[in-house]
Short mmCIF file of C-alpha atoms in Angstrom, two decimals:
data_model
loop_
_atom_site.label_atom_id
_atom_site.label_comp_id
_atom_site.label_asym_id
_atom_site.label_seq_id
_atom_site.Cartn_x
_atom_site.Cartn_y
_atom_site.Cartn_z
CA UNK D 1 19.88 -4.45 -9.42
CA UNK D 2 20.77 -0.86 -9.36
CA UNK D 3 17.80 1.46 -10.73
CA UNK D 4 18.38 4.12 -8.64
CA UNK D 5 14.55 4.73 -8.36
CA UNK D 6 14.86 7.06 -5.28
CA UNK D 7 16.35 9.94 -7.26
CA UNK D 8 14.49 9.16 -10.35
CA UNK D 9 11.72 11.43 -10.27
CA UNK D 10 14.04 14.69 -8.95
CA UNK D 11 14.34 17.44 -11.55
CA UNK D 12 18.03 19.13 -12.05
CA UNK D 13 16.63 21.70 -10.15
CA UNK D 14 15.80 19.79 -7.18
CA UNK D 15 19.06 17.92 -7.02
CA UNK D 16 21.11 20.74 -7.25
CA UNK D 17 18.62 22.32 -4.48
CA UNK D 18 19.88 19.26 -2.71
CA UNK D 19 22.96 19.40 -3.11
CA UNK D 20 23.34 23.42 -2.26
CA UNK D 21 21.51 22.57 0.83
CA UNK D 22 23.63 20.26 2.29
CA UNK D 23 25.32 22.64 4.28
CA UNK D 24 21.97 24.01 5.77
CA UNK D 25 21.24 20.53 6.72
CA UNK D 26 24.39 20.07 8.16
CA UNK D 27 23.78 22.75 10.57
CA UNK D 28 20.49 22.03 11.24
CA UNK D 29 21.36 18.17 12.02
CA UNK D 30 24.40 19.39 14.49
CA UNK D 31 22.03 21.95 16.18
CA UNK D 32 19.27 18.98 16.64
CA UNK D 33 22.05 16.93 18.01
CA UNK D 34 22.82 18.96 20.71
CA UNK D 35 26.25 19.18 18.92
CA UNK D 36 26.42 23.40 19.49
CA UNK D 37 27.57 25.30 22.11
CA UNK D 38 27.41 28.55 22.99
CA UNK D 39 28.30 31.01 20.25
CA UNK D 40 28.71 28.21 17.68
CA UNK D 41 25.11 27.53 18.72
CA UNK D 42 23.42 30.97 18.57
CA UNK D 43 25.18 31.29 15.09
CA UNK D 44 23.86 28.40 13.74
CA UNK D 45 20.14 29.43 15.29
CA UNK D 46 20.68 32.81 13.17
CA UNK D 47 21.74 31.00 10.08
CA UNK D 48 18.48 28.98 10.15
CA UNK D 49 16.39 31.52 10.58
CA UNK D 50 17.79 33.33 7.88
CA UNK D 51 17.57 30.01 5.72
CA UNK D 52 14.28 29.36 4.78
CA UNK D 53 15.25 26.30 3.49
CA UNK D 54 16.77 25.19 6.43
CA UNK D 55 13.86 26.44 8.68
CA UNK D 56 11.22 24.23 6.51
CA UNK D 57 13.76 21.54 7.40
CA UNK D 58 13.59 22.30 11.20
CA UNK D 59 9.96 22.71 11.52
CA UNK D 60 9.42 19.54 9.19
CA UNK D 61 11.62 17.12 11.40
CA UNK D 62 9.85 18.55 14.26
CA UNK D 63 6.46 18.35 13.22
CA UNK D 64 6.95 14.93 12.25
CA UNK D 65 8.70 14.09 15.02
CA UNK D 66 6.63 15.49 17.87
CA UNK D 67 3.27 14.51 16.06
CA UNK D 68 4.57 10.83 16.28
CA UNK D 69 5.50 11.12 20.07
CA UNK D 70 2.86 12.87 21.42
CA UNK D 71 -0.39 14.45 21.42
CA UNK D 72 0.78 17.72 22.84
CA UNK D 73 2.66 19.85 20.27
CA UNK D 74 4.58 23.61 20.27
CA UNK D 75 3.43 23.79 17.16
CA UNK D 76 0.52 22.38 15.19
CA UNK D 77 -1.46 20.94 18.47
CA UNK D 78 -4.30 22.62 17.14
CA UNK D 79 -4.41 20.78 14.02
CA UNK D 80 -3.60 17.24 15.76
CA UNK D 81 -6.86 18.08 18.42
CA UNK D 82 -9.19 19.15 15.20
CA UNK D 83 -8.44 15.92 13.52
CA UNK D 84 -8.78 13.81 16.90
CA UNK D 85 -12.07 15.59 17.06
CA UNK D 86 -12.70 15.03 13.47
CA UNK D 87 -11.93 11.27 13.72
CA UNK D 88 -14.23 10.76 16.09
CA UNK D 89 -17.10 12.58 14.50
CA UNK D 90 -16.03 10.45 11.40
CA UNK D 91 -16.05 7.44 13.10
CA UNK D 92 -19.82 8.42 14.39
CA UNK D 93 -21.11 9.53 11.15
CA UNK D 94 -19.85 6.85 9.22
CA UNK D 95 -21.97 4.31 10.72
CA UNK D 96 -24.67 3.78 7.93
CA UNK D 97 -26.53 0.95 7.32
CA UNK D 98 -26.41 -0.33 3.51
CA UNK D 99 -29.53 1.24 2.81
CA UNK D 100 -28.96 4.71 3.41
CA UNK D 101 -25.56 4.63 1.79
CA UNK D 102 -24.56 8.23 0.87
CA UNK D 103 -23.44 9.03 -2.38
CA UNK D 104 -21.22 11.88 -3.68
CA UNK D 105 -24.13 14.31 -3.41
CA UNK D 106 -24.15 14.07 0.33
CA UNK D 107 -22.43 17.01 2.19
CA UNK D 108 -20.75 14.99 4.86
CA UNK D 109 -18.57 12.69 2.33
CA UNK D 110 -17.55 16.05 0.21
CA UNK D 111 -16.35 17.51 3.30
CA UNK D 112 -14.93 14.59 5.09
CA UNK D 113 -12.40 14.07 1.99
CA UNK D 114 -11.62 17.63 1.57
CA UNK D 115 -10.63 18.34 5.29
CA UNK D 116 -9.05 14.81 5.41
CA UNK D 117 -7.02 15.47 2.53
CA UNK D 118 -6.18 18.70 3.34
CA UNK D 119 -5.15 17.79 6.94
CA UNK D 120 -3.69 14.60 6.70
CA UNK D 121 -1.26 16.09 3.82
CA UNK D 122 0.42 17.49 6.72
CA UNK D 123 1.06 14.30 8.24
CA UNK D 124 2.47 12.37 5.72
CA UNK D 125 5.07 10.30 6.04
CA UNK D 126 6.43 11.23 2.39
CA UNK D 127 5.77 14.83 1.67
CA UNK D 128 5.24 16.26 -1.53
CA UNK D 129 8.80 16.42 -3.36
CA UNK D 130 10.15 19.91 -4.57
CA UNK D 131 11.70 22.76 -3.24
CA UNK D 132 11.92 23.17 0.16
CA UNK D 133 10.09 20.14 1.30
CA UNK D 134 12.88 17.59 -0.58
CA UNK D 135 15.44 19.26 1.70
CA UNK D 136 13.18 18.72 4.53
CA UNK D 137 13.16 14.79 2.98
CA UNK D 138 16.61 14.59 2.97
CA UNK D 139 17.18 16.25 6.52
CA UNK D 140 14.13 13.13 7.42
CA UNK D 141 15.63 10.40 5.77
CA UNK D 142 18.94 11.18 8.05
CA UNK D 143 17.14 11.10 10.72
CA UNK D 144 14.18 9.04 10.51
CA UNK D 145 16.01 6.18 12.39
CA UNK D 146 15.21 7.99 15.81
CA UNK D 147 11.73 8.01 15.47
CA UNK D 148 10.16 4.68 15.49
CA UNK D 149 6.39 5.33 14.85
CA UNK D 150 5.33 2.66 17.03
CA UNK D 151 7.24 3.50 20.04
CA UNK D 152 5.21 6.09 21.89
CA UNK D 153 6.99 5.86 25.19
CA UNK D 154 9.88 8.30 23.52
CA UNK D 155 10.19 11.58 25.50
CA UNK D 156 7.53 14.24 25.01
CA UNK D 157 8.32 17.11 22.86
CA UNK D 158 10.67 19.32 23.91
CA UNK D 159 11.31 22.88 23.30
CA UNK D 160 12.07 23.42 19.55
CA UNK D 161 15.67 24.83 20.51
CA UNK D 162 16.51 21.89 22.19
CA UNK D 163 17.96 18.41 20.94
CA UNK D 164 15.23 15.50 20.45
CA UNK D 165 17.07 12.37 22.38
CA UNK D 166 18.64 9.84 20.19
CA UNK D 167 17.31 6.40 20.36
CA UNK D 168 19.51 4.12 21.51
CA UNK D 169 19.48 1.27 18.46
CA UNK D 170 18.12 3.36 15.60
CA UNK D 171 16.11 0.84 13.40
CA UNK D 172 17.88 0.67 10.39
CA UNK D 173 15.53 -1.37 8.48
CA UNK D 174 12.59 1.09 9.36
CA UNK D 175 13.97 2.87 5.99
CA UNK D 176 13.19 -0.14 3.28
CA UNK D 177 14.96 -0.30 -0.05
CA UNK D 178 12.40 1.37 -1.82
CA UNK D 179 12.91 4.60 0.19
CA UNK D 180 9.68 4.19 2.30
CA UNK D 181 9.57 4.68 6.09
CA UNK D 182 8.29 1.46 7.21
CA UNK D 183 7.69 -0.36 10.39
CA UNK D 184 8.89 -4.04 9.35
CA UNK D 185 5.72 -5.35 10.98
CA UNK D 186 3.32 -3.25 8.76
CA UNK D 187 5.18 -4.46 5.90
CA UNK D 188 3.85 -7.92 6.68
CA UNK D 189 0.60 -6.87 6.76
CA UNK D 190 1.04 -5.04 3.56
CA UNK D 191 2.06 -7.93 1.78
CA UNK D 192 -0.52 -10.28 3.66
CA UNK D 193 -3.50 -8.25 2.12
CA UNK D 194 -1.85 -7.97 -1.52
CA UNK D 195 -1.32 -11.68 -1.25
CA UNK D 196 -4.91 -12.69 -0.99
CA UNK D 197 -6.31 -9.87 -2.99
CA UNK D 198 -6.77 -11.47 -6.07
CA UNK D 199 -10.49 -11.19 -6.16
CA UNK D 200 -10.07 -7.69 -8.11
CA UNK D 201 -10.52 -7.75 -11.83
CA UNK D 202 -7.34 -5.44 -12.00
CA UNK D 203 -5.37 -8.18 -9.73
CA UNK D 204 -3.80 -9.66 -12.58
CA UNK D 205 -1.29 -9.03 -13.86
CA UNK D 206 -0.99 -5.64 -12.30
CA UNK D 207 -2.11 -6.39 -9.04
CA UNK D 208 -0.02 -9.55 -8.73
CA UNK D 209 3.29 -7.99 -10.02
CA UNK D 210 3.04 -4.93 -8.42
CA UNK D 211 2.49 -6.88 -4.76
CA UNK D 212 5.78 -8.94 -5.87
CA UNK D 213 7.42 -6.15 -6.87
CA UNK D 214 6.61 -4.18 -3.54
CA UNK D 215 7.37 -7.57 -1.69
CA UNK D 216 8.27 -7.10 2.03
CA UNK D 217 12.03 -6.71 2.37
CA UNK D 218 14.46 -9.42 3.59
CA UNK D 219 13.50 -12.48 5.34
CA UNK H 1 -6.92 -18.25 -28.81
CA UNK H 2 -8.56 -14.77 -29.12
CA UNK H 3 -9.28 -13.40 -32.87
CA UNK H 4 -7.97 -10.10 -33.33
CA UNK H 5 -10.96 -7.49 -33.45
CA UNK H 6 -11.87 -3.91 -32.66
CA UNK H 7 -12.92 -3.67 -29.14
CA UNK H 8 -16.03 -1.83 -29.44
CA UNK H 9 -16.11 0.54 -26.48
CA UNK H 10 -19.58 2.14 -27.04
CA UNK H 11 -22.21 2.34 -24.26
CA UNK H 12 -23.65 -0.93 -25.25
CA UNK H 13 -20.60 -3.15 -24.48
CA UNK H 14 -20.99 -4.40 -20.81
CA UNK H 15 -18.49 -3.54 -18.18
CA UNK H 16 -18.28 -7.00 -16.97
CA UNK H 17 -17.58 -8.76 -20.35
CA UNK H 18 -14.63 -6.16 -20.80
CA UNK H 19 -13.14 -6.79 -17.21
CA UNK H 20 -13.40 -10.82 -18.11
CA UNK H 21 -11.78 -10.03 -21.41
CA UNK H 22 -8.57 -8.23 -19.75
CA UNK H 23 -8.98 -10.80 -16.36
CA UNK H 24 -8.13 -13.51 -18.94
CA UNK H 25 -5.86 -12.24 -21.46
CA UNK H 26 -3.45 -11.63 -18.28
CA UNK H 27 -3.88 -15.43 -17.27
CA UNK H 28 -3.97 -16.85 -20.84
CA UNK H 29 -1.36 -14.91 -22.87
CA UNK H 30 2.37 -15.68 -23.16
CA UNK H 31 4.70 -12.75 -22.69
CA UNK H 32 7.80 -10.85 -20.94
CA UNK H 33 8.60 -7.13 -20.13
CA UNK H 34 9.83 -4.85 -17.35
CA UNK H 35 7.13 -3.82 -15.10
CA UNK H 36 7.39 -0.35 -13.32
CA UNK H 37 4.77 0.96 -10.55
CA UNK H 38 5.38 4.31 -9.46
CA UNK H 39 3.53 6.27 -7.08
CA UNK H 40 4.71 10.13 -6.28
CA UNK H 41 8.63 10.08 -6.34
CA UNK H 42 8.34 6.42 -5.37
CA UNK H 43 9.65 3.78 -8.00
CA UNK H 44 9.85 -0.04 -8.16
CA UNK H 45 10.24 -1.99 -10.84
CA UNK H 46 10.30 -5.90 -11.94
CA UNK H 47 11.01 -8.02 -14.82
CA UNK H 48 8.46 -10.67 -15.79
CA UNK H 49 7.95 -13.60 -17.56
CA UNK H 50 4.78 -15.22 -18.08
CA UNK H 51 3.64 -18.44 -19.79
CA UNK H 52 0.45 -19.87 -20.48
CA UNK H 53 -0.14 -23.33 -22.49
CA UNK H 54 -3.51 -23.60 -22.39
CA UNK H 55 -3.47 -25.97 -19.14
CA UNK H 56 -1.63 -23.93 -16.79
CA UNK H 57 0.36 -20.54 -16.17
CA UNK H 58 3.54 -19.78 -15.16
CA UNK H 59 5.24 -16.54 -14.07
CA UNK H 60 8.29 -15.35 -12.66
CA UNK H 61 8.58 -11.86 -10.96
CA UNK H 62 12.24 -10.56 -10.55
CA UNK H 63 12.03 -7.23 -8.93
CA UNK H 64 14.79 -4.84 -9.75
CA UNK H 65 14.72 -3.33 -6.17
CA UNK H 66 15.36 -4.42 -2.74
CA UNK H 67 16.31 -7.33 -1.82
CA UNK H 68 17.61 -9.72 -4.49
CA UNK H 69 14.63 -12.19 -4.78
CA UNK H 70 12.50 -13.89 -7.24
CA UNK H 71 8.63 -14.95 -7.10
CA UNK H 72 7.15 -17.88 -9.03
CA UNK H 73 3.64 -18.45 -9.60
CA UNK H 74 2.38 -21.80 -11.07
CA UNK H 75 -1.28 -21.85 -11.04
CA UNK H 76 -2.17 -20.79 -7.13
CA UNK H 77 1.23 -22.24 -6.14
CA UNK H 78 3.51 -19.27 -5.16
CA UNK H 79 7.23 -19.99 -4.64
CA UNK H 80 9.50 -16.61 -3.44
CA UNK H 81 13.06 -17.49 -3.42
CA UNK H 82 15.82 -15.66 -1.45
CA UNK H 83 19.01 -16.11 -2.98
CA UNK H 84 21.15 -14.21 -0.14
CA UNK H 85 19.56 -15.85 2.58
CA UNK H 86 18.72 -18.68 1.33
CA UNK H 87 14.95 -18.81 2.16
CA UNK H 88 12.24 -20.14 0.43
CA UNK H 89 8.83 -19.25 1.26
CA UNK H 90 6.16 -21.65 -0.08
CA UNK H 91 2.50 -20.61 -0.01
CA UNK H 92 -0.70 -21.49 -1.82
CA UNK H 93 -2.76 -18.57 -2.78
CA UNK H 94 -5.99 -19.79 -3.85
CA UNK H 95 -7.73 -16.30 -4.09
CA UNK H 96 -6.03 -15.76 -7.56
CA UNK H 97 -8.18 -16.26 -10.47
CA UNK H 98 -11.16 -16.26 -8.24
CA UNK H 99 -12.72 -12.78 -9.80
CA UNK H 100 -14.86 -15.02 -12.25
CA UNK H 101 -16.74 -16.19 -9.63
CA UNK H 102 -16.91 -12.82 -7.93
CA UNK H 103 -18.47 -11.66 -11.32
CA UNK H 104 -20.91 -13.76 -11.22
CA UNK H 105 -22.02 -13.03 -7.31
CA UNK H 106 -25.16 -11.02 -7.36
CA UNK H 107 -24.12 -8.85 -4.64
CA UNK H 108 -21.34 -7.22 -6.48
CA UNK H 109 -22.22 -5.60 -9.50
CA UNK H 110 -19.17 -3.25 -10.37
CA UNK H 111 -21.50 -1.13 -12.75
CA UNK H 112 -23.63 0.10 -10.23
CA UNK H 113 -20.64 1.79 -8.55
CA UNK H 114 -18.03 2.72 -11.20
CA UNK H 115 -19.15 4.58 -14.58
CA UNK H 116 -17.14 2.83 -17.15
CA UNK H 117 -16.18 5.46 -20.40
CA UNK H 118 -14.04 5.33 -23.54
CA UNK H 119 -10.75 6.91 -23.36
CA UNK H 120 -9.78 6.33 -26.85
CA UNK H 121 -6.85 4.76 -28.17
CA UNK H 122 -3.07 5.52 -27.40
CA UNK H 123 0.17 3.98 -28.17
CA UNK H 124 1.63 2.18 -25.10
CA UNK H 125 5.12 0.33 -24.46
CA UNK H 126 5.03 -0.30 -28.64
CA UNK H 127 1.62 -1.29 -28.71
CA UNK H 128 -1.63 0.07 -29.69
CA UNK H 129 -3.96 -0.08 -26.33
CA UNK H 130 -7.48 1.03 -25.43
CA UNK H 131 -7.98 2.97 -22.58
CA UNK H 132 -11.08 2.94 -20.41
CA UNK H 133 -12.08 4.99 -17.48
CA UNK H 134 -13.43 3.52 -14.33
CA UNK H 135 -14.90 6.38 -12.38
CA UNK H 136 -16.39 6.11 -9.04
CA UNK H 137 -19.97 7.08 -8.52
CA UNK H 138 -19.18 7.74 -4.97
CA UNK H 139 -16.30 8.95 -2.71
CA UNK H 140 -16.25 5.39 -1.30
CA UNK H 141 -13.43 4.59 -3.79
CA UNK H 142 -10.84 5.47 -6.22
CA UNK H 143 -11.04 5.69 -9.85
CA UNK H 144 -8.75 3.80 -12.52
CA UNK H 145 -7.52 4.31 -15.86
CA UNK H 146 -6.33 1.33 -17.52
CA UNK H 147 -5.33 0.66 -21.00
CA UNK H 148 -4.96 -2.63 -22.59
CA UNK H 149 -3.27 -4.08 -25.69
CA UNK H 150 -5.94 -3.84 -28.77
CA UNK H 151 -5.52 -7.48 -29.92
CA UNK H 152 -5.09 -9.64 -26.56
CA UNK H 153 -6.33 -7.33 -23.85
CA UNK H 154 -3.58 -7.66 -21.91
CA UNK H 155 -3.25 -4.51 -19.36
CA UNK H 156 -0.47 -2.59 -19.94
CA UNK H 157 -1.04 0.19 -17.58
CA UNK H 158 -3.57 0.98 -14.65
CA UNK H 159 -3.53 4.61 -13.03
CA UNK H 160 -5.21 4.91 -9.76
CA UNK H 161 -7.00 8.23 -9.36
CA UNK H 162 -8.14 10.04 -5.97
CA UNK H 163 -11.12 12.23 -5.62
CA UNK H 164 -9.12 15.10 -6.76
CA UNK H 165 -8.17 13.50 -10.28
CA UNK H 166 -4.39 12.97 -8.93
CA UNK H 167 -2.81 9.98 -10.28
CA UNK H 168 -1.94 8.26 -6.77
CA UNK H 169 -0.24 5.31 -8.32
CA UNK H 170 0.38 4.12 -11.75
CA UNK H 171 1.65 0.30 -12.61
CA UNK H 172 2.68 -0.37 -16.04
CA UNK H 173 4.87 -2.35 -18.60
CA UNK H 174 7.75 0.02 -19.56
CA UNK H 175 8.43 -2.54 -22.26
CA UNK H 176 6.40 -5.46 -23.37
CA UNK H 177 6.96 -8.58 -25.76
CA UNK H 178 3.79 -10.65 -26.44
CA UNK H 179 4.26 -14.27 -27.35
CA UNK H 180 7.70 -13.99 -26.24
CA UNK H 181 9.92 -17.89 -26.15
CA UNK H 182 9.41 -18.40 -22.77
CA UNK H 183 10.09 -21.95 -21.58
CA UNK H 184 7.63 -23.18 -19.30
CA UNK H 185 9.63 -26.32 -18.28
CA UNK H 186 12.54 -23.74 -17.31
CA UNK H 187 10.33 -21.71 -15.16
CA UNK H 188 8.78 -24.74 -13.19
CA UNK H 189 12.25 -26.29 -12.65
CA UNK H 190 14.13 -22.99 -10.97
CA UNK H 191 10.73 -22.52 -8.85
CA UNK H 192 10.96 -26.28 -7.53
CA UNK H 193 14.74 -26.16 -7.22
CA UNK H 194 14.61 -25.30 -3.54
CA UNK H 195 17.88 -27.36 -2.30
CA UNK H 196 20.06 -25.29 -0.11
CA UNK H 197 17.24 -23.35 1.18
CA UNK H 198 15.36 -22.91 4.13
CA UNK H 199 11.71 -23.84 3.18
CA UNK H 200 9.01 -21.88 5.04
CA UNK H 201 5.59 -22.60 4.93
CA UNK H 202 3.33 -19.97 6.14
CA UNK H 203 0.00 -21.38 7.65
CA UNK H 204 -2.94 -19.81 6.97
CA UNK H 205 -6.29 -21.20 8.21
CA UNK H 206 -9.87 -20.45 6.79
CA UNK H 207 -12.04 -19.58 9.37
CA UNK H 208 -15.30 -17.87 9.69
CA UNK H 209 -15.44 -14.25 11.05
CA UNK H 210 -17.88 -15.45 13.65
CA UNK H 211 -15.49 -18.43 15.07
CA UNK H 212 -13.16 -15.44 15.68
CA UNK H 213 -15.98 -13.70 17.87
CA UNK H 214 -16.57 -10.87 14.87
CA UNK H 215 -19.53 -9.71 12.96
CA UNK H 216 -19.98 -6.85 10.57
CA UNK H 217 -22.66 -5.38 8.83
CA UNK H 218 -21.19 -4.04 5.44
CA UNK H 219 -21.38 0.09 5.58
CA UNK H 220 -20.47 0.42 2.24
CA UNK H 221 -22.72 -0.76 -1.04
CA UNK H 222 -21.16 -2.91 -3.35
CA UNK H 223 -18.67 -4.43 -0.72
CA UNK H 224 -18.73 -7.85 0.01
CA UNK H 225 -16.68 -10.20 1.88
CA UNK H 226 -14.16 -12.64 0.04
CA UNK H 227 -12.52 -14.42 2.93
CA UNK H 228 -11.54 -14.77 6.48
CA UNK H 229 -8.45 -16.70 7.80
CA UNK H 230 -6.60 -17.10 10.94
CA UNK H 231 -2.81 -16.34 10.67
CA UNK H 232 0.35 -16.03 13.19
CA UNK H 233 0.45 -12.77 14.88
CA UNK H 234 3.18 -10.23 13.35
CA UNK H 235 3.88 -8.99 16.36
CA UNK H 236 7.74 -9.07 16.98
CA UNK H 237 8.30 -11.57 19.96
CA UNK H 238 10.12 -10.52 22.76
CA UNK H 239 9.72 -13.14 24.67
CA UNK H 240 9.29 -16.83 23.95
CA UNK H 241 5.69 -17.20 23.82
CA UNK H 242 3.50 -19.03 21.11
CA UNK H 243 2.19 -15.98 18.27
CA UNK H 244 -1.10 -15.22 19.30
CA UNK H 245 -3.76 -15.82 15.91
CA UNK H 246 -4.77 -12.86 14.05
CA UNK H 247 -7.55 -12.47 11.80
CA UNK H 248 -7.34 -11.12 8.51
CA UNK H 249 -11.01 -10.72 6.82
CA UNK H 250 -11.24 -9.55 3.51
CA UNK H 251 -13.67 -7.50 1.46
CA UNK H 252 -13.77 -6.33 -2.10
CA UNK H 253 -16.13 -4.62 -4.62
CA UNK H 254 -14.63 -6.45 -7.46
CA UNK H 255 -11.84 -3.56 -8.23
CA UNK H 256 -10.93 -2.86 -4.93
CA UNK H 257 -10.01 -4.72 -1.94
CA UNK H 258 -9.54 -3.81 1.77
CA UNK H 259 -8.63 -6.22 4.80
CA UNK H 260 -9.18 -5.86 8.29
CA UNK H 261 -6.53 -7.33 10.55
CA UNK H 262 -7.53 -7.77 14.11
CA UNK H 263 -5.56 -9.28 16.91
CA UNK H 264 -5.00 -9.12 20.56
CA UNK H 265 -4.34 -5.45 21.88
CA UNK H 266 -0.89 -5.52 23.32
CA UNK H 267 -0.06 -2.58 26.17
CA UNK H 268 3.49 -3.31 25.91
CA UNK H 269 3.51 -2.56 22.13
CA UNK H 270 2.68 1.07 22.69
CA UNK H 271 1.11 1.19 19.34
CA UNK H 272 -0.30 4.22 17.66
CA UNK H 273 -3.76 4.84 16.37
CA UNK H 274 -4.24 6.54 13.04
CA UNK H 275 -3.55 6.72 9.25
CA UNK H 276 -0.56 5.59 7.59
CA UNK H 277 0.43 7.07 4.19
CA UNK H 278 2.27 4.62 2.45
CA UNK H 279 2.99 6.65 -0.87
CA UNK H 280 0.96 4.58 -3.07
CA UNK H 281 -2.81 3.82 -3.54
CA UNK H 282 -3.02 1.91 -0.26
CA UNK H 283 -4.09 3.28 2.79
CA UNK H 284 -3.75 2.17 6.29
CA UNK H 285 -5.83 3.06 9.83
CA UNK H 286 -5.14 1.54 13.16
CA UNK H 287 -7.37 1.42 15.60
CA UNK H 288 -7.77 0.14 18.88
CA UNK H 289 -11.33 -1.56 19.73
CA UNK H 290 -11.56 -2.43 23.30
CA UNK H 291 -9.18 -5.36 23.95
CA UNK H 292 -7.93 -5.42 20.28
CA UNK H 293 -6.08 -3.78 17.71
CA UNK H 294 -7.58 -3.36 14.35
CA UNK H 295 -5.35 -2.10 11.11
CA UNK H 296 -7.22 -1.79 8.03
CA UNK H 297 -5.59 -2.01 4.72
CA UNK H 298 -7.06 -1.22 1.48
CA UNK H 299 -6.73 0.50 -2.05
CA UNK H 300 -9.42 2.87 -0.91
CA UNK H 301 -10.16 6.18 0.62
CA UNK H 302 -9.67 6.54 4.40
CA UNK H 303 -13.11 7.48 5.09
CA UNK H 304 -14.08 3.58 3.63
CA UNK H 305 -11.44 1.92 5.83
CA UNK H 306 -13.21 3.96 8.74
CA UNK H 307 -16.24 3.13 7.95
CA UNK H 308 -15.73 -0.73 8.13
CA UNK H 309 -13.41 -0.30 11.13
CA UNK H 310 -16.46 1.16 12.91
CA UNK H 311 -18.88 -1.44 11.41
CA UNK H 312 -16.55 -4.24 13.29
CA UNK H 313 -18.57 -5.89 16.11
CA UNK H 314 -17.80 -7.95 18.64
CA UNK H 315 -20.04 -11.11 19.20
CA UNK H 316 -21.88 -10.69 22.53
#
């Protein structure tokens, strides 16, 4: 039972990048922890600003963390507002009856699709692999226990230079064995959905096997 | 036994008969192999044993990642054993094998919504396979590429494709042995041996949406409802309260399935509305609908989940 499938997809380049970036990660994490003071802190910030990988990781962490915690962002607030409006618009505009079924030719569907995919990419839990994003993932994996998406009572976003508050009891099972950042409650719903999906032609064997392979972690 | 023949995938071959062929092969064949599901940089794999003696089918799936466990299935009875925690989950999943009935129903016509095309032959997992593309005719669903073993029709690989042509998930046998010498009796014995295990039988009650207080005008052509259940809420029980019921309402277009989970909205739980990317083909959308909390889950684009959530109506 030791398929190291988390790293299965990484190229040599990506792996070495992750290793060489671990120092950058340490600095970023120390900075976020508020462990650095005075000149050490300044030096770390300077190093951070000079290192595109570390900066990327920093942005990524705060991006995701802030997006999860609140509507008001230091960066990306515009995007969230746009998404919120789009969501509302979509929810109004997708209310069509069976008879007036839009097909591919309808502009709304096509635009919706593009806008949604372009913006929702920014808020993916799992960002695209490769390059600086691999570093961002490594950083996130370390800190993901701090941020529970289902708890919106975590303090509002603080200016980037300050350290975010550490949760009392990081939920260790938030990062499942398959590397997915999941809420156990959500896992159960996913499981419930996939268990009863036998109606589809492709359910057997691929659907059933897929679901048994991804079965909810731990009981 | 299906005689071997060259599968003629020309324009005259009905989509439905191809679908029935692959569906039946998955039940009637005996095989073992390693199955891999991948999406993005996520990989999960499992070993599988499947045996059919004509009368019944028995299967064992043992994931190679995550918590050690084995899922056994004998027709519609499913037993999952967790050897470390000594827990056995026993369920009846009568939705398995309902596909033939669905094909016969008048309001699901897969050919209306997917274009069927021949992708040609390919070698896969050591077998000659026929590739078929199922391209969605609209933006409400994903596309699929399916490769089935030439002789038996057993599906070897399925790719789920999004509107941009990207493979968002792939499920495939990395190795496969047909007509493997699997002993059915042995598998049955394993699955029934729950001695020393704590047995859990999750309760699932079939209900009508109306009785749960809900109605819905299906917003996307080709989808029909295929089940509605009441299940215990999955909310973490902080106080010793009886678990409130949650409704699960399931819809499918014959290839893609989605579930609407509806439960009481709990101000305490402070859940966040929005979409969640699982990294695979499954999309999740959460939304508060007055006093209820809706979680839509399905292997369809978010737009489709949104449409269903918006279409949900509380009975007056």
